[in-house]
Structure formats: C-alpha cells, structure tokens
Coordinates of C-alpha atoms in Angstrom, one line a residue:
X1 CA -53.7 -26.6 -124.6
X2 CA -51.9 -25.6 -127.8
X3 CA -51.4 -21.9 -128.3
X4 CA -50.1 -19.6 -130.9
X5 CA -46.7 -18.0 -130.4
X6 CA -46.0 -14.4 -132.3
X7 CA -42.2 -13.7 -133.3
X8 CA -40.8 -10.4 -134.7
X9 CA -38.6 -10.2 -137.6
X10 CA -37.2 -7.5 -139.6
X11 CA -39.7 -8.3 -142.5
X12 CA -42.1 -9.2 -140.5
X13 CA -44.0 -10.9 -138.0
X14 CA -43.8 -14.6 -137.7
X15 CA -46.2 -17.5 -135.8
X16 CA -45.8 -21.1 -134.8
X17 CA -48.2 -23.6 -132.6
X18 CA -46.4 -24.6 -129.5
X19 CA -47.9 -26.2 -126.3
X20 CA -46.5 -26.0 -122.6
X21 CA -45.0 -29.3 -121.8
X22 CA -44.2 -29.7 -117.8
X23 CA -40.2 -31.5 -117.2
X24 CA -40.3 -31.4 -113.6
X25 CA -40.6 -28.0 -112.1
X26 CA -39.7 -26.7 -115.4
X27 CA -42.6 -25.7 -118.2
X28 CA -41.4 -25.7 -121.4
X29 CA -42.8 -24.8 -125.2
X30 CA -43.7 -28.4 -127.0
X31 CA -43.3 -27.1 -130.9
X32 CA -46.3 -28.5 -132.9
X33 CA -46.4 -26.7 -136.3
X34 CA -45.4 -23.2 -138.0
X35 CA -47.3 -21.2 -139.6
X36 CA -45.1 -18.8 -141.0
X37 CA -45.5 -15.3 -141.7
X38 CA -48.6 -12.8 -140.6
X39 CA -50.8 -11.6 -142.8
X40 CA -53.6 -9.9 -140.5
X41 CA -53.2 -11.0 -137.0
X42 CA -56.5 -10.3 -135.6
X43 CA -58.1 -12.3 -138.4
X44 CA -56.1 -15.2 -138.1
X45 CA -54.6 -14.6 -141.6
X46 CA -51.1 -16.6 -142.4
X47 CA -48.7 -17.2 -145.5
X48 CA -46.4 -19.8 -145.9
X49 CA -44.8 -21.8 -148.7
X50 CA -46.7 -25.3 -147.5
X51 CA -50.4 -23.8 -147.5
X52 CA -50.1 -20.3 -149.4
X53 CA -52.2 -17.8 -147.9
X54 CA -54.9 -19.2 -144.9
X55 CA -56.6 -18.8 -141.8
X56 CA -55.9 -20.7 -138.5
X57 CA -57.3 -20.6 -135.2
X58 CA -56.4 -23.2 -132.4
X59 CA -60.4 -24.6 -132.3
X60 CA -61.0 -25.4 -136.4
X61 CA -56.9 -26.0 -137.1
X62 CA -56.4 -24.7 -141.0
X63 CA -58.8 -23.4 -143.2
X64 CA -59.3 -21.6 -146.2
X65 CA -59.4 -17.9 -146.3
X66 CA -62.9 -16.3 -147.5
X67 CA -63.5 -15.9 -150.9
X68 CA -64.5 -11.5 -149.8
X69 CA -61.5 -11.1 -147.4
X70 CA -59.3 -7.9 -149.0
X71 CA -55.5 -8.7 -149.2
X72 CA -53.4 -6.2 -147.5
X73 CA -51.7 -3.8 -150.4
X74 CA -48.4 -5.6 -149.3
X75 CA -49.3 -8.8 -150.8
X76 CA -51.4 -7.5 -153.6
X77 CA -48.8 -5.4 -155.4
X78 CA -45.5 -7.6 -154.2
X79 CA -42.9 -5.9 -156.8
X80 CA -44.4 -2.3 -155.4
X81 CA -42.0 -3.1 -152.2
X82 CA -38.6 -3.6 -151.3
X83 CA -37.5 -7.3 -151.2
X84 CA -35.6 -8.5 -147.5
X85 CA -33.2 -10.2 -147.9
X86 CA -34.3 -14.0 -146.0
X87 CA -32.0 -16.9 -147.0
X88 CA -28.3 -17.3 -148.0
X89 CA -27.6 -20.7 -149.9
X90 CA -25.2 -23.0 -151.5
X91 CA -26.0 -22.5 -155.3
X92 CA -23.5 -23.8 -157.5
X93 CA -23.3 -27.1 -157.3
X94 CA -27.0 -27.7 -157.1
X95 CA -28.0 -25.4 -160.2
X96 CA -25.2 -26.7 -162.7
X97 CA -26.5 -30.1 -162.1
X98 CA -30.1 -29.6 -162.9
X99 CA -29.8 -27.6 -166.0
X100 CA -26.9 -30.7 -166.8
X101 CA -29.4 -33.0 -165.9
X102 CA -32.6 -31.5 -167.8
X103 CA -30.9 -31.3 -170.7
X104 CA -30.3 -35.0 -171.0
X105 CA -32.4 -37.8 -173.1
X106 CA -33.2 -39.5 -169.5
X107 CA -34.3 -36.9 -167.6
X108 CA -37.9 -37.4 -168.1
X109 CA -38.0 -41.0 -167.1
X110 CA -36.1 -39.9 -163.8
X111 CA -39.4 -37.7 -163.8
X112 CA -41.7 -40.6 -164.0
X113 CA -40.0 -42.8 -161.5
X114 CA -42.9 -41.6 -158.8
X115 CA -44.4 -38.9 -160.5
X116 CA -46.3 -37.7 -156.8
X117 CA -43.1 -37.8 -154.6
X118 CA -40.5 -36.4 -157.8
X119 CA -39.2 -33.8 -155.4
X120 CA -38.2 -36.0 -152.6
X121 CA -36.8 -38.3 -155.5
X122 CA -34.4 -35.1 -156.9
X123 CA -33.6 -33.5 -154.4
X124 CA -32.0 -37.5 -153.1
X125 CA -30.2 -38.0 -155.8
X126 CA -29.1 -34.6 -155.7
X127 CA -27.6 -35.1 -152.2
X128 CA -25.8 -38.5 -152.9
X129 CA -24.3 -37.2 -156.3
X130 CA -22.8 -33.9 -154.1
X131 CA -22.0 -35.4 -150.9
X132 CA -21.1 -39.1 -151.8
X133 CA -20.2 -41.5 -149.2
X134 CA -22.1 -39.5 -146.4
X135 CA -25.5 -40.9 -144.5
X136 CA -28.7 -40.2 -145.4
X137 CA -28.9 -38.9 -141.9
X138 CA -27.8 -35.2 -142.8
X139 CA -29.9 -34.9 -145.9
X140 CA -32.5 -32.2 -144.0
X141 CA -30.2 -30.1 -142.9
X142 CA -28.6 -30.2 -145.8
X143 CA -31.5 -29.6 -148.0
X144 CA -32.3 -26.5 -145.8
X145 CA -29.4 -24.7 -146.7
X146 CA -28.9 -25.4 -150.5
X147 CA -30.8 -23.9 -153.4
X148 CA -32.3 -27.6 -154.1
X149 CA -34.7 -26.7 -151.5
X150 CA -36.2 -24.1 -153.8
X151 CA -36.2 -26.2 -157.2
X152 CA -38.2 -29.2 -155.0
X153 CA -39.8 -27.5 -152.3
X154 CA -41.9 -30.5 -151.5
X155 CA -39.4 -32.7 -150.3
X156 CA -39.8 -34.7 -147.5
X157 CA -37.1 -35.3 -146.3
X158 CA -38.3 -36.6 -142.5
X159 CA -36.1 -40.0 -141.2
X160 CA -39.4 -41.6 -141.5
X161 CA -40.4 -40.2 -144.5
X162 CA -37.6 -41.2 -146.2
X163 CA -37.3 -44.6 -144.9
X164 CA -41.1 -45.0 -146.8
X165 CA -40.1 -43.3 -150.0
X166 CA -37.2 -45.6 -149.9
X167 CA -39.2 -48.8 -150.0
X168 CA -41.5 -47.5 -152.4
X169 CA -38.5 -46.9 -154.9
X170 CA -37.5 -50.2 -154.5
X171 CA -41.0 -51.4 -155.8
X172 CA -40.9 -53.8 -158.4
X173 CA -43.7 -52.1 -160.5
X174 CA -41.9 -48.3 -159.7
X175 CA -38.1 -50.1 -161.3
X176 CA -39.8 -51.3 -164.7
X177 CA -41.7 -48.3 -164.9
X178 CA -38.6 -46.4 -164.8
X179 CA -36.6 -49.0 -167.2
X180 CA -39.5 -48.2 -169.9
X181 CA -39.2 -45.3 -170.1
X182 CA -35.3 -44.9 -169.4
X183 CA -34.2 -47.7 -171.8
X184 CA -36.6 -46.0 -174.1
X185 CA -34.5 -42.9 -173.6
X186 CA -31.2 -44.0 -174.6
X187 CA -32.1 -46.4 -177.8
X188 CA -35.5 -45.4 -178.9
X189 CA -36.3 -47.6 -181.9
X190 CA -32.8 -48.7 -182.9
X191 CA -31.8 -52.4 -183.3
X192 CA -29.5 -54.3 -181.7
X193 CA -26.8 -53.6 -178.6
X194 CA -23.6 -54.1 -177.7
X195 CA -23.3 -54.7 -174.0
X196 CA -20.8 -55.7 -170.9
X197 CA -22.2 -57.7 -167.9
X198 CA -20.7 -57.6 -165.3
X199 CA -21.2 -58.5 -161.5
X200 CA -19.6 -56.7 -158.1
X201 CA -19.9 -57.5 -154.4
X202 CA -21.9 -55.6 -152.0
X203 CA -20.4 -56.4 -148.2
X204 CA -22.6 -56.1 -145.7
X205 CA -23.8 -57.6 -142.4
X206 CA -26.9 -57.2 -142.5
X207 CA -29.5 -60.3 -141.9
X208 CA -31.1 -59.6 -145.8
X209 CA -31.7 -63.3 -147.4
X210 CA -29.9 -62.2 -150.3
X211 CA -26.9 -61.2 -147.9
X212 CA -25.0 -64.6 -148.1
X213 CA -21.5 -66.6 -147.7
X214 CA -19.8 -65.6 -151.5
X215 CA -16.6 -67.5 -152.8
X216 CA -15.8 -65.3 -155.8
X217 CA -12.7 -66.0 -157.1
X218 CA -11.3 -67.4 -154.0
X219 CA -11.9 -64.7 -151.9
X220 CA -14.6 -65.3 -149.0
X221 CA -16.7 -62.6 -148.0
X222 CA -20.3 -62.0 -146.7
X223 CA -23.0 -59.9 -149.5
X224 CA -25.0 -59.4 -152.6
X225 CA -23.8 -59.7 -155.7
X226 CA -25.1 -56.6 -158.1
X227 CA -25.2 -57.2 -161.7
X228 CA -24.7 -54.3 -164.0
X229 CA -25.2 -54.5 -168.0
X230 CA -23.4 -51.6 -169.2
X231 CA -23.7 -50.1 -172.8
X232 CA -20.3 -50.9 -175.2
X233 CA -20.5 -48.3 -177.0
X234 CA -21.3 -45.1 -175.0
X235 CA -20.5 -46.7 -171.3
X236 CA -23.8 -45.9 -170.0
X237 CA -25.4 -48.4 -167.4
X238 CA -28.1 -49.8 -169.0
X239 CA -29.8 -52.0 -166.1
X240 CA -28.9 -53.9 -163.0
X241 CA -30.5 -56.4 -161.1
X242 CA -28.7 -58.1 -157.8
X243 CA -28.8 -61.8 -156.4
X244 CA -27.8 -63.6 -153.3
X245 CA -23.9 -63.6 -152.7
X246 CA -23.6 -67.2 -153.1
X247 CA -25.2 -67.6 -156.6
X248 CA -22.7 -68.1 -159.1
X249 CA -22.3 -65.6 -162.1
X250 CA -22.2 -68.1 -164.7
X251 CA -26.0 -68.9 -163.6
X252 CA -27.2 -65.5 -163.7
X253 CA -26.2 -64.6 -167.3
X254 CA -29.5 -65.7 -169.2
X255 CA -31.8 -64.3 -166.9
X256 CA -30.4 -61.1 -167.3
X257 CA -30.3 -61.3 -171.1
X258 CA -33.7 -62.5 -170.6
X259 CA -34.8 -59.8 -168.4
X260 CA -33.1 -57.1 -170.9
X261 CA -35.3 -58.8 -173.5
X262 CA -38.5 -58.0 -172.0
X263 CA -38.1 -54.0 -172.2
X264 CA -37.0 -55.1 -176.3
X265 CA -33.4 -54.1 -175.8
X266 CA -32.5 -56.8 -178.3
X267 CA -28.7 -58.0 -177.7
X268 CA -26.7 -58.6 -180.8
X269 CA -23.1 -58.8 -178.9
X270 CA -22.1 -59.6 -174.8
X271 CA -19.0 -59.1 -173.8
X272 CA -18.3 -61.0 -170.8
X273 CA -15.8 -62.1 -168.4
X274 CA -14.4 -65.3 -167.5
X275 CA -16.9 -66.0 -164.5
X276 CA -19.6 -66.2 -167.1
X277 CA -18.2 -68.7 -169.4
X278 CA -20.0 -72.2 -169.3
X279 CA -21.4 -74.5 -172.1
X280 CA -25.0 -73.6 -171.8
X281 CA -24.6 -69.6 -171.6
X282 CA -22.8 -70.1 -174.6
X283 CA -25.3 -72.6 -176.1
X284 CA -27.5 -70.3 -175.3
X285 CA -26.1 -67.3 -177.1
X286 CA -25.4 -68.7 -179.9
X287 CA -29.1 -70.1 -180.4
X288 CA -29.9 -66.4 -179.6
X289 CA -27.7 -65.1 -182.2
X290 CA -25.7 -62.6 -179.8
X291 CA -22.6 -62.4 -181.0
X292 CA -19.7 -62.5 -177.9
X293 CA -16.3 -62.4 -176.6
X294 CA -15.4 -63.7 -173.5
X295 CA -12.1 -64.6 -171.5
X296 CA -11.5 -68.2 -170.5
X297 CA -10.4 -69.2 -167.1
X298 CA -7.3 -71.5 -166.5
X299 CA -8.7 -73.9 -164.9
X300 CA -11.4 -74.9 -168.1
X301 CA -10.8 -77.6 -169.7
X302 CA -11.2 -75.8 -173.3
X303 CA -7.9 -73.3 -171.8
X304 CA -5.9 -76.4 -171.3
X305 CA -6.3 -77.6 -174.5
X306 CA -5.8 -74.0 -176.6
X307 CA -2.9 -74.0 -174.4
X308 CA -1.3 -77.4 -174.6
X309 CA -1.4 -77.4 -178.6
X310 CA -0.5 -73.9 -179.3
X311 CA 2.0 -72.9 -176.3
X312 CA 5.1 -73.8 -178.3
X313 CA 6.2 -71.0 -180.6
X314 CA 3.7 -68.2 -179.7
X315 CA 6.0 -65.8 -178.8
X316 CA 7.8 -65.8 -182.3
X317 CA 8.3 -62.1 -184.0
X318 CA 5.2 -63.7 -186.6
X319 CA 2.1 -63.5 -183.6
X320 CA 4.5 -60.1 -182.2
X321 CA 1.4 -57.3 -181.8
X322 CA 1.7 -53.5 -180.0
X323 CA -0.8 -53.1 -177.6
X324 CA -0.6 -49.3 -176.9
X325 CA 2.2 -49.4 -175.0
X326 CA 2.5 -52.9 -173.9
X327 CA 4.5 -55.9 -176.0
X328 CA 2.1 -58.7 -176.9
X329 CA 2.5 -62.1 -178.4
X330 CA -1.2 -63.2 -179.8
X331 CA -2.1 -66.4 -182.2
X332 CA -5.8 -67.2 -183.6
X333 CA -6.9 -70.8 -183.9
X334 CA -10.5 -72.2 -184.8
X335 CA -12.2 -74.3 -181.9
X336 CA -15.4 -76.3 -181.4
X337 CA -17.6 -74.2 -178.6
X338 CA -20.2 -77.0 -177.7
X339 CA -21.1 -78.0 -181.2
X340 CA -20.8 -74.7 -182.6
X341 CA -17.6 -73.1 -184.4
X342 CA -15.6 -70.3 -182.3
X343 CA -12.2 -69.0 -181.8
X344 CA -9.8 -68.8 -179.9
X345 CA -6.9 -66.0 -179.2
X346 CA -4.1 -67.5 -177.1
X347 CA -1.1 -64.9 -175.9
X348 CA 0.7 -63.6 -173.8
X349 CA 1.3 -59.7 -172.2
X350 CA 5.2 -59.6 -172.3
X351 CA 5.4 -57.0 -169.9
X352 CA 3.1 -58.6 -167.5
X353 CA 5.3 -61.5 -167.9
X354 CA 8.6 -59.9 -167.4
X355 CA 7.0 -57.9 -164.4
X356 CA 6.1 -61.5 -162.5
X357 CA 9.4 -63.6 -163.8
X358 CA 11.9 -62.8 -160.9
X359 CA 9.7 -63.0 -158.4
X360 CA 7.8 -66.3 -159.8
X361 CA 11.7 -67.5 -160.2
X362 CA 12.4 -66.4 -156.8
X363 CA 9.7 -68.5 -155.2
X364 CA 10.3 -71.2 -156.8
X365 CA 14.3 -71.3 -155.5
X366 CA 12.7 -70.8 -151.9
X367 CA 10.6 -73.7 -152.3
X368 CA 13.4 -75.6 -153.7
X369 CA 11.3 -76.9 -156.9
X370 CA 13.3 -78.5 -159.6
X371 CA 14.7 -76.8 -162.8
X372 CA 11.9 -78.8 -164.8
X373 CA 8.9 -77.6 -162.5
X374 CA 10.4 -73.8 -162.1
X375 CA 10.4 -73.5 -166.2
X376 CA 6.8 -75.0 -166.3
X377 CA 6.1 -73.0 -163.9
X378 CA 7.5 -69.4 -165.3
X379 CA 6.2 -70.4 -168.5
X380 CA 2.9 -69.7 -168.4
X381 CA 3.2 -66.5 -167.2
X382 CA 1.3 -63.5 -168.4
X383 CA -0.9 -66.4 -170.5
X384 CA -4.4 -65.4 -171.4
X385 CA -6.9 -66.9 -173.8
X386 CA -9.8 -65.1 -175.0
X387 CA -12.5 -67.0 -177.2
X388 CA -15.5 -65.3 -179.8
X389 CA -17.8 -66.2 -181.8
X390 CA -16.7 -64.6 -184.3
X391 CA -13.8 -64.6 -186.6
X392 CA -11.7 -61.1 -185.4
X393 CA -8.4 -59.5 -186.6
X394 CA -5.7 -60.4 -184.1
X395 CA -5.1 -56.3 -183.5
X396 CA -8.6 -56.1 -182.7
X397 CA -9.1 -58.9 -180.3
X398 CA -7.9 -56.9 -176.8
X399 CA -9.2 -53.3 -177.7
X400 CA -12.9 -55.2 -178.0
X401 CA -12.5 -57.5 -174.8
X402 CA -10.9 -54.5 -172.5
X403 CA -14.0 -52.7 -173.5
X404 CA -15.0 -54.5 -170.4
X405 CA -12.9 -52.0 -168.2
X406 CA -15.9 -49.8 -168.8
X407 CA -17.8 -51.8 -166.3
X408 CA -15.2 -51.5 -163.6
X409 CA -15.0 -48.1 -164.1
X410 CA -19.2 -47.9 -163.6
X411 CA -18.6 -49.9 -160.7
X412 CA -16.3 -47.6 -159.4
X413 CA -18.6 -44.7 -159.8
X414 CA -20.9 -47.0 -158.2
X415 CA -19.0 -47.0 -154.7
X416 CA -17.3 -44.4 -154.5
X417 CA -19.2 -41.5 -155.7
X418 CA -23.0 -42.9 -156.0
X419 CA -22.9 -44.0 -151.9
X420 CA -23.3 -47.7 -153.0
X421 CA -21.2 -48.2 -149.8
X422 CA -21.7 -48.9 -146.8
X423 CA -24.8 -50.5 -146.8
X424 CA -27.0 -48.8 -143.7
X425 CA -30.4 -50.4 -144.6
X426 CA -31.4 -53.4 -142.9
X427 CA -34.6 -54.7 -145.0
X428 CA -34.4 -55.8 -148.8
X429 CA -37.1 -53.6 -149.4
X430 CA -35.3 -50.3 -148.5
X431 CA -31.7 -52.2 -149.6
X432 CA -33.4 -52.0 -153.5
X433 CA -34.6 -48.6 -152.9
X434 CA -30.6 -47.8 -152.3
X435 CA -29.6 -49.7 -155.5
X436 CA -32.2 -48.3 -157.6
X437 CA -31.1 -44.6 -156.1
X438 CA -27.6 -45.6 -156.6
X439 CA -28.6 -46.6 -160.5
X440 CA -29.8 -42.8 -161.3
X441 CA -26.9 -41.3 -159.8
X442 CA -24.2 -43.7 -161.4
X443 CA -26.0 -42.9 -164.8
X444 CA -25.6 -38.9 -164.1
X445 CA -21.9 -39.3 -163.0
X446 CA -21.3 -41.5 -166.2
X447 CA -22.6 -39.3 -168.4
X448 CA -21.1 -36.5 -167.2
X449 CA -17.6 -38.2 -166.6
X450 CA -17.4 -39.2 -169.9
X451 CA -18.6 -35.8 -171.8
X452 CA -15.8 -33.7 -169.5
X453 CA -13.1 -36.3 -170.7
X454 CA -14.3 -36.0 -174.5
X455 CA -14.3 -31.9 -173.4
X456 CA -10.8 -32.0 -172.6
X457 CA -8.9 -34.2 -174.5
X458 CA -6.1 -32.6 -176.2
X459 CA -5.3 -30.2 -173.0
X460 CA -2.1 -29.7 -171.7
X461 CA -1.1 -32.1 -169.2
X462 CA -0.5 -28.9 -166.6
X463 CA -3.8 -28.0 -167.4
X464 CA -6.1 -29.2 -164.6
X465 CA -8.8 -31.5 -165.5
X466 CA -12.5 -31.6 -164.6
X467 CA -14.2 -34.4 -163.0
X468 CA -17.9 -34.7 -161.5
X469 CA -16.5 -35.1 -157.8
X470 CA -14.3 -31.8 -158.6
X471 CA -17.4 -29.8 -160.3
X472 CA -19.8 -30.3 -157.3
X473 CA -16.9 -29.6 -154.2
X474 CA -15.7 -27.0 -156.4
X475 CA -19.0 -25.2 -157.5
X476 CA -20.9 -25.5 -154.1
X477 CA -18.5 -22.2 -152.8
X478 CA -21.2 -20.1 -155.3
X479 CA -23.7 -18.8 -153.0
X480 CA -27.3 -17.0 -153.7
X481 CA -29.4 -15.0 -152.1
X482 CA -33.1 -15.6 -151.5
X483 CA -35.6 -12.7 -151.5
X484 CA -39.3 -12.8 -151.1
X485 CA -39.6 -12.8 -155.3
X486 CA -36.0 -13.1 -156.7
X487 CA -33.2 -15.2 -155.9
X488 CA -29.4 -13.7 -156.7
X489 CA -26.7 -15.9 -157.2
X490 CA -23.6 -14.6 -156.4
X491 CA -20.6 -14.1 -158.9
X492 CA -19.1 -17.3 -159.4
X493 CA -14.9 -17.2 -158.9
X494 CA -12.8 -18.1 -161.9
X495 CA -12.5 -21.7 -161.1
X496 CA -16.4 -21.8 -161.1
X497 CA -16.7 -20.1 -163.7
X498 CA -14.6 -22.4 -166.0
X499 CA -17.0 -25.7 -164.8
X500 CA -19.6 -23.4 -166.2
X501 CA -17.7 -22.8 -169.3
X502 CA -17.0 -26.8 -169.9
X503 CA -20.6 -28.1 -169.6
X504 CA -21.9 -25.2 -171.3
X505 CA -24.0 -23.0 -169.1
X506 CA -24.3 -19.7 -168.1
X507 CA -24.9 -18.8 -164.2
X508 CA -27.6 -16.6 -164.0
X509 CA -27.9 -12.7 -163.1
X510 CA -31.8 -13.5 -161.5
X511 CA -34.0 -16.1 -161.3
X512 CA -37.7 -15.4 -160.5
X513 CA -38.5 -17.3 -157.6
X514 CA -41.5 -19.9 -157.5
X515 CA -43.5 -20.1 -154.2
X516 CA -45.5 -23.1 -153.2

C-alpha cells in the first residue's frame, strides 16, 4: 500500500510516494513519485514545478486544488520573504549558447522541429554540442545539474523517453518540416546557390540495411555513407541525406540535387569531387544549367587524354602560378564533356611533387624497375586535372575547387564535436534521429566557428584563440545559484569573461526565474 513520506528541509518540508517493498527479511521504501514541497499538510496541499500548486491523497492520486481554498501568506506575497538558497549550477556554457543561438536566422525552425517536445529537443542538442563524444547515457544527470534544466524544464530526458523522441526526430515528415523552414532561414527569396557535396563514411556494426560492405577509394570498411551539401559561400550545411555503404557516390548526386530542388533551393553551381564525376551527372547538370567544377580521377579515360596531349611542356615558367605558398604549374585547354563544351586545367603542385620524388625514386631502385619506367613513373607526380563548365582564369581555378575543403572541415565538426561517432543506435529509425541531431549541432558549431575566426583575424599569433570546443569547457566553470524567484550567476573569471566579450553578450547580474 503506497504511503506518503514527510522530509524536513531548511526551507521547508518536503513529500514523496514510496511503498514498502519486502527483499527477504529486509522491508524496504519502493520510490513511486515526488511531490515536492508542502504547502498545508493536513489538507493535502503540495507545490512543485511539474503540477504547480495541488492536492494529493493516496485514494484519488492528483487533483486540483479548490477554487475557495486560501493560500498561505508565504505563497501569496513570495518577494515579501527571504529567498533559500536550493540549487548550485553550471551556468556558463549553457547560457552563452542560447542567447548565441536565439539570436540566429535558424533558431526558429530548430523551434518548429517538434514544436510539443522542443525542450527535450534543446536541451539534446545542448548536451552533444558541450559534451561531444560522450553517451547519451549521462544526459539526466547532466541536465540536473546545469542551468539548461531551468531554460527547458520539461525535458524528458528518461532512457526510454529518449529512445522515443529519437525515432520521432528521425521522422520523415518531422526532417522536411524542419528543412522548410530552416532552408527558408538561411536564403529566404534569393536566387540561385553555390554548393559542395560531399559524402563521408559512418562505421558501424550494427545490423541497419543501410549498414553495408563500402569500397570507397580502395579502402574496405563496413557503414553508411552520409551525404552533406554544404553552402560555398558562407560554409553552412545546407542538407544531408545518407545511403547504404555500398552505393556509389557518382549515383547519388542527382537525387540529391533533386531532393534540394524540392524545398526550391535552386542550384546555379556544384562543386564536386572526383567520386562524383560520370557522363550522365554531368549531362545532367548541364541540361539543368548548374554551372560546376569538379576534379577528375586518374583512372578516367577523359584524365588520360588531357594528360597524354598536354604533359609535355606544362611545367614551363609560361603556366608558372603562386598558390599561396605553394609553387604550381597549371595550363587551360578546351574539351568535349559528353557533347557539351568544358575545360580542362591540367598541373601540377611542385611541392607536392618534390615532397614524393625521393621516395617514389627510392622505390622504384628497390623494385629494380628500369630507367624508362622509373621516369614515367616519377613523372606524373603531383599531377591533377580539374574540369568546369565554364571558362575560368587559371589563378582562380584552385581557390574555387579547394572551396571544397569546407566540407571536410563540416565533416569534421560532424565527428568530432557533433557525437556523429560512435554509432550506439541499433535501428535506422533511431540511427536518423542521431543524424538529424547531429545536423543541428554541426550547423551551431559552424556558425559559431566561423564568426570567432572572422572575430579574431588579425590577432597576434601569442594571442590565444577561441574555438566552440574551448568556449563551452571553458565557460561551464561559471556557476549560478538558484533561489525560489531569482537565479544569480556568479562572476565570470577573466578567461570567461573574454568568450563573453567575442560573441557579444553580457552575463547577467539576475535573471527572474520561470516556474513550471
């Protein structure tokens, strides 16, 4: 028979439902519920942040209070009373990213992902942006001592709650419904984009269909492949979808143009890399007017071609280029893509070269190869050829493809700071729950990355600099305090205080407190 258990605290007293529970000679309390502070125990009368105020009794369970029961003074005239002190939290890190994050042009749509379940949804991608890499496993107790707890106090947070809200994210209907409005967000009305597609692995060993035998670039391994269209201009991943590890990329490039098409992000230029090249995508993107650049791999027949007619000579003072640093030797010809005009940019990355020549000349000794095949061999070292559409200045040709770097670099954020790895799901259902959560807080990081590197440029090299990873270790050492009506953060230390300075906010003397 359940029974209710009184607890005295120095603000007050406190109640809980427990039931004795026999373990062999031993009788213990079976917890079933709390109901957390006393208002009037002889009525029954209870507050807590769950229910408000309300009566209990262990016959009808929970029930409102009566519309002509008086208040005690106490709760009437709260600011009449001194607060007590109840909770000590981690503050920082949790408050500079949501007033980052509600200050951005996405916010909203993160808002409207599941509109009912928006603070389980926060205060998730608030724990995989600040603890990334660690399981989902910890997130309660987590959330019980950080301040997120009191921006989305209706988290649930539960290993089988979450496991649900998981699946649900990874709804079809929720993920457009978020792409609407989030796609919306970052381009509004405006024409055309420039993007980079991109695709990575995702090990795993999990029995998924889409977890399958990959060959990508002559490496074996077992997972999905996750495609990622990022944007060219600001770096900002735009959308991703993901495919079974043993479909090619070259076959997955028009669906995902076409896919981008249907939330009217209209493409005017792809940049691409070589794993994407084949007649028909670029057929196809020709027909659809997208504009693209795209690296050719050696083993095309197109690359043998460029290379066989335009080897000799290219590395004569006339095709000489500086790439920042780096000594390059490029040369523009006109090709036939399919039946459509293109070009093509053969070269070759001196340094690169010099870099692999002793060793290359080195092997070949060992394998006792003759003087003829050794200079074949060294010659094509450091060789690249990059083909376009389009018509482009030979000093503009590699600062437009290496644009591309900006989707390794999302990728990165991807896995090692979004919790992208390891996979610990086991159903595709949850597994797109974790890549859609993974989306949001790659997007955050991004953003964020990329506004403390424009924020800092031109600082002294001694000078440290700021990163997202830094700003949440760094900032969750600012603690608050929690009273009944107010909650007091703490004064954050100098290093804290210049993470405020850089993303421009201010940490706060009080914050009024919202009870649910």
């Amino acid at each position: 028979m359940p029974y209710i258990v009184y607890t005295k605290r120095a603000d007050g007293d406190y109640a809980r439902v427990v039931e004795s529970e026999r373990d062999g000679k031993t009788v213990k309390q079976k917890y079933i519920c709390s109901l957390g502070r006393v208002v009037d125990r002889t009525a029954g009368i209870f507050k807590n942040r769950k229910n408000g105020i309300f009566h209990y009794d262990i016959e009808n369970g929970f029930t409102k209070v009566s519309s002509d029961y008086e208040l005690p003074e106490v709760l009437k005239h709260p600011s009449n009373t001194v607060e007590t002190e109840k909770l000590i939290l981690d503050f920082g890190s949790s408050f500079i990213l949501n007033e980052y994050l509600k200050r951005q042009n996405f916010y909203e749509a993160f808002l409207k992902v599941i509109p009912e379940e928006t603070d389980t949804l926060m205060s998730c991608l608030f724990y995989r942006i600040q603890n990334s890499g660690r399981a989902s496993l910890y997130i309660e107790d987590w959330y019980q001592g950080n301040y997120v707890r009191e921006l989305f106090p209706k988290a649930k947070l539960s290993s089988q709650r979450l496991s649900e809200f998981m699946v649900r994210l990874g709804e079809e209907s929720v993920q457009r419904r978020f792409f609407r409005y989030y796609l919306e967000a970052l381009y509004g009305e405006t024409g055309g984009r420039g993007i980079l597609i991109d695709s990575t692995g995702v090990p795993n060993a999990t029995k998924m269909e889409v977890t399958q035998l990959s060959n990508h670039n002559g490496e074996i391994n077992v997972e999905t492949r996750l495609i990622y269209a990022v944007d060219r201009n600001t770096g900002m991943p735009v959308y991703f979808r993901h495919v079974a590890g043993n479909i090619i990329d070259v076959t997955t490039l028009s669906t995902t143009l076409a896919e981008l098409e249907q939330y009217k992000i209209k493409i005017d230029c792809a940049i691409v890399d070589a794993g994407y090249y084949c007649e028909d995508n670029i057929e196809e993107l020709y027909e659809g007017e997208v504009h693209f650049i795209s690296r050719l791999a050696p083993n095309r027949k197109l690359y043998k071609q460029v290379v066989s007619e335009n080897l000799d000579g290219l590395t004569s003072s006339e095709n000489a280029l500086r790439y920042g640093r780096r000594l390059v030797y490029i040369k523009a010809v006109e090709v036939n893509l399919g039946v459509y005009k293109g070009y093509a940019y053969i070269g070759i990355d001196h340094d690169s070269r010099t870099q692999q020549f002793k060793r290359a000349v080195f092997t070949a000794l060992d394998d006792k190869l003759s003087p003829e095949e050794t200079d074949a061999r060294v010659e094509k070292l450091g060789l690249f050829v990059i083909i376009s559409s389009d018509k482009i200045s030979r000093e503009e040709i590699l600062p437009l493809y290496y644009t591309r770097q900006q989707v390794e670099q999302v990728f990165d954020i991807c896995k090692h700071n979004a919790s992208l790895l390891p996979i610990r799901v086991q159903s595709e259902d949850t597994f797109r729950g974790h890549l859609m959560l993974t989306f949001l807080a790659t997007a955050v990081i991004q953003r964020m990355q990329r506004e403390l590197i424009e924020k800092q440029k031109g600082k002294k090299p001694s000078k440290q600099k700021l990163n997202p990873e830094g700003v949440f270790f760094v900032s969750q050492i600012q603690k608050c305090k929690v009273y009944e009506e107010n909650i007091i953060p703490q004064e954050p230390s100098k290093t804290v205080n210049d993470i405020y300075h850089a993303l421009g906010i201010e940490s706060p003397i009080k914050i009024r407190r919202t009870v649910v």
